[in-house]
Backbone as JSON Lines, residues from 0, in Angstrom:
{"i":0,"aa":"M","n":[-12.54,35.08,-1.32],"ca":[-12.93,34.25,-2.65],"c":[-11.68,33.76,-3.31]}
{"i":1,"aa":"A","n":[-11.46,32.43,-3.4],"ca":[-10.32,31.82,-4.02],"c":[-10.51,31.59,-5.47]}
{"i":2,"aa":"A","n":[-9.51,31.74,-6.18],"ca":[-9.52,31.52,-7.71],"c":[-9.78,30.03,-7.98]}
{"i":3,"aa":"P","n":[-10.43,29.72,-9.09],"ca":[-10.55,28.22,-9.43],"c":[-9.31,27.46,-9.39]}
{"i":4,"aa":"H","n":[-8.24,28.01,-9.98],"ca":[-6.94,27.27,-10.05],"c":[-6.41,27.01,-8.68]}
{"i":5,"aa":"I","n":[-6.64,27.96,-7.71],"ca":[-6.16,27.81,-6.39],"c":[-6.88,26.62,-5.72]}
{"i":6,"aa":"R","n":[-8.24,26.6,-5.98],"ca":[-9.1,25.51,-5.38],"c":[-8.66,24.17,-5.95]}
{"i":7,"aa":"A","n":[-8.4,24.2,-7.19],"ca":[-8.01,22.88,-7.86],"c":[-6.68,22.38,-7.28]}
{"i":8,"aa":"L","n":[-5.7,23.41,-6.95],"ca":[-4.46,23.08,-6.35],"c":[-4.63,22.43,-4.98]}
{"i":9,"aa":"Q","n":[-5.51,23.03,-4.2],"ca":[-5.74,22.71,-2.86],"c":[-6.36,21.28,-2.83]}
{"i":10,"aa":"F","n":[-7.31,21.01,-3.8],"ca":[-7.86,19.68,-3.98],"c":[-6.8,18.67,-4.29]}
{"i":11,"aa":"T","n":[-5.98,18.96,-5.29],"ca":[-4.87,18.07,-5.66],"c":[-3.98,17.74,-4.43]}
{"i":12,"aa":"L","n":[-3.65,18.81,-3.78],"ca":[-2.73,18.64,-2.66],"c":[-3.4,17.78,-1.55]}
{"i":13,"aa":"S","n":[-4.56,17.95,-1.26],"ca":[-5.34,17.15,-0.2],"c":[-5.24,15.72,-0.6]}
{"i":14,"aa":"R","n":[-5.54,15.43,-1.97],"ca":[-5.61,14.15,-2.38],"c":[-4.25,13.42,-2.35]}
{"i":15,"aa":"V","n":[-3.2,14.12,-2.62],"ca":[-1.81,13.62,-2.6],"c":[-1.51,13.22,-1.19]}
{"i":16,"aa":"L","n":[-1.86,14.15,-0.29],"ca":[-1.58,14.02,1.16],"c":[-2.24,12.8,1.68]}
{"i":17,"aa":"L","n":[-3.54,12.65,1.35],"ca":[-4.38,11.47,1.76],"c":[-3.72,10.15,1.17]}
{"i":18,"aa":"F","n":[-3.31,10.14,-0.04],"ca":[-2.66,8.98,-0.59],"c":[-1.39,8.63,0.1]}
{"i":19,"aa":"L","n":[-0.58,9.68,0.53],"ca":[0.71,9.46,1.13],"c":[0.48,8.83,2.69]}
{"i":20,"aa":"L","n":[-0.61,9.41,3.2],"ca":[-1.0,8.83,4.61],"c":[-1.45,7.38,4.53]}
{"i":21,"aa":"L","n":[-2.15,7.09,3.52],"ca":[-2.72,5.67,3.27],"c":[-1.48,4.8,3.0]}
{"i":22,"aa":"H","n":[-0.6,5.25,2.19],"ca":[0.57,4.36,1.88],"c":[1.41,4.12,3.13]}
{"i":23,"aa":"L","n":[1.66,5.14,3.89],"ca":[2.3,5.07,5.22],"c":[1.71,4.15,6.1]}
{"i":24,"aa":"Y","n":[0.46,4.19,6.26],"ca":[-0.44,3.4,7.11],"c":[-0.23,1.99,6.76]}
{"i":25,"aa":"R","n":[-0.27,1.61,5.43],"ca":[-0.14,0.25,4.86],"c":[1.21,-0.27,5.17]}
{"i":26,"aa":"R","n":[2.29,0.63,5.1],"ca":[3.62,0.22,5.29],"c":[3.92,-0.21,6.73]}
{"i":27,"aa":"V","n":[3.28,0.6,7.59],"ca":[3.45,0.45,9.07],"c":[2.71,-0.86,9.46]}
{"i":28,"aa":"R","n":[1.5,-0.96,9.02],"ca":[0.66,-2.16,9.26],"c":[1.34,-3.43,8.86]}
{"i":29,"aa":"G","n":[1.97,-3.44,7.62],"ca":[2.72,-4.43,7.03],"c":[3.88,-4.83,7.95]}
{"i":30,"aa":"K","n":[4.67,-3.85,8.45],"ca":[5.79,-4.11,9.37],"c":[5.24,-4.68,10.64]}
{"i":31,"aa":"R","n":[4.17,-4.27,11.07],"ca":[3.66,-4.83,12.38],"c":[3.25,-6.3,12.22]}
{"i":32,"aa":"L","n":[2.66,-6.61,11.09],"ca":[2.18,-7.96,10.73],"c":[3.44,-8.89,10.6]}
{"i":33,"aa":"V","n":[4.46,-8.34,9.99],"ca":[5.66,-9.1,9.85],"c":[6.38,-9.29,11.23]}
{"i":34,"aa":"A","n":[6.34,-8.29,12.05],"ca":[6.89,-8.41,13.41],"c":[6.27,-9.44,14.27]}
{"i":35,"aa":"L","n":[4.84,-9.56,14.12],"ca":[4.07,-10.54,14.81],"c":[4.35,-11.86,14.29]}
């Protein structure tokens, strides 16, 4: 049983990770479009 603050931390961490992945994907896609 995890404490509420730990669950909130996990939620925030997952959101940050998702945001970073999306940002990276956009950068890579942009570079590919420029390369083409």
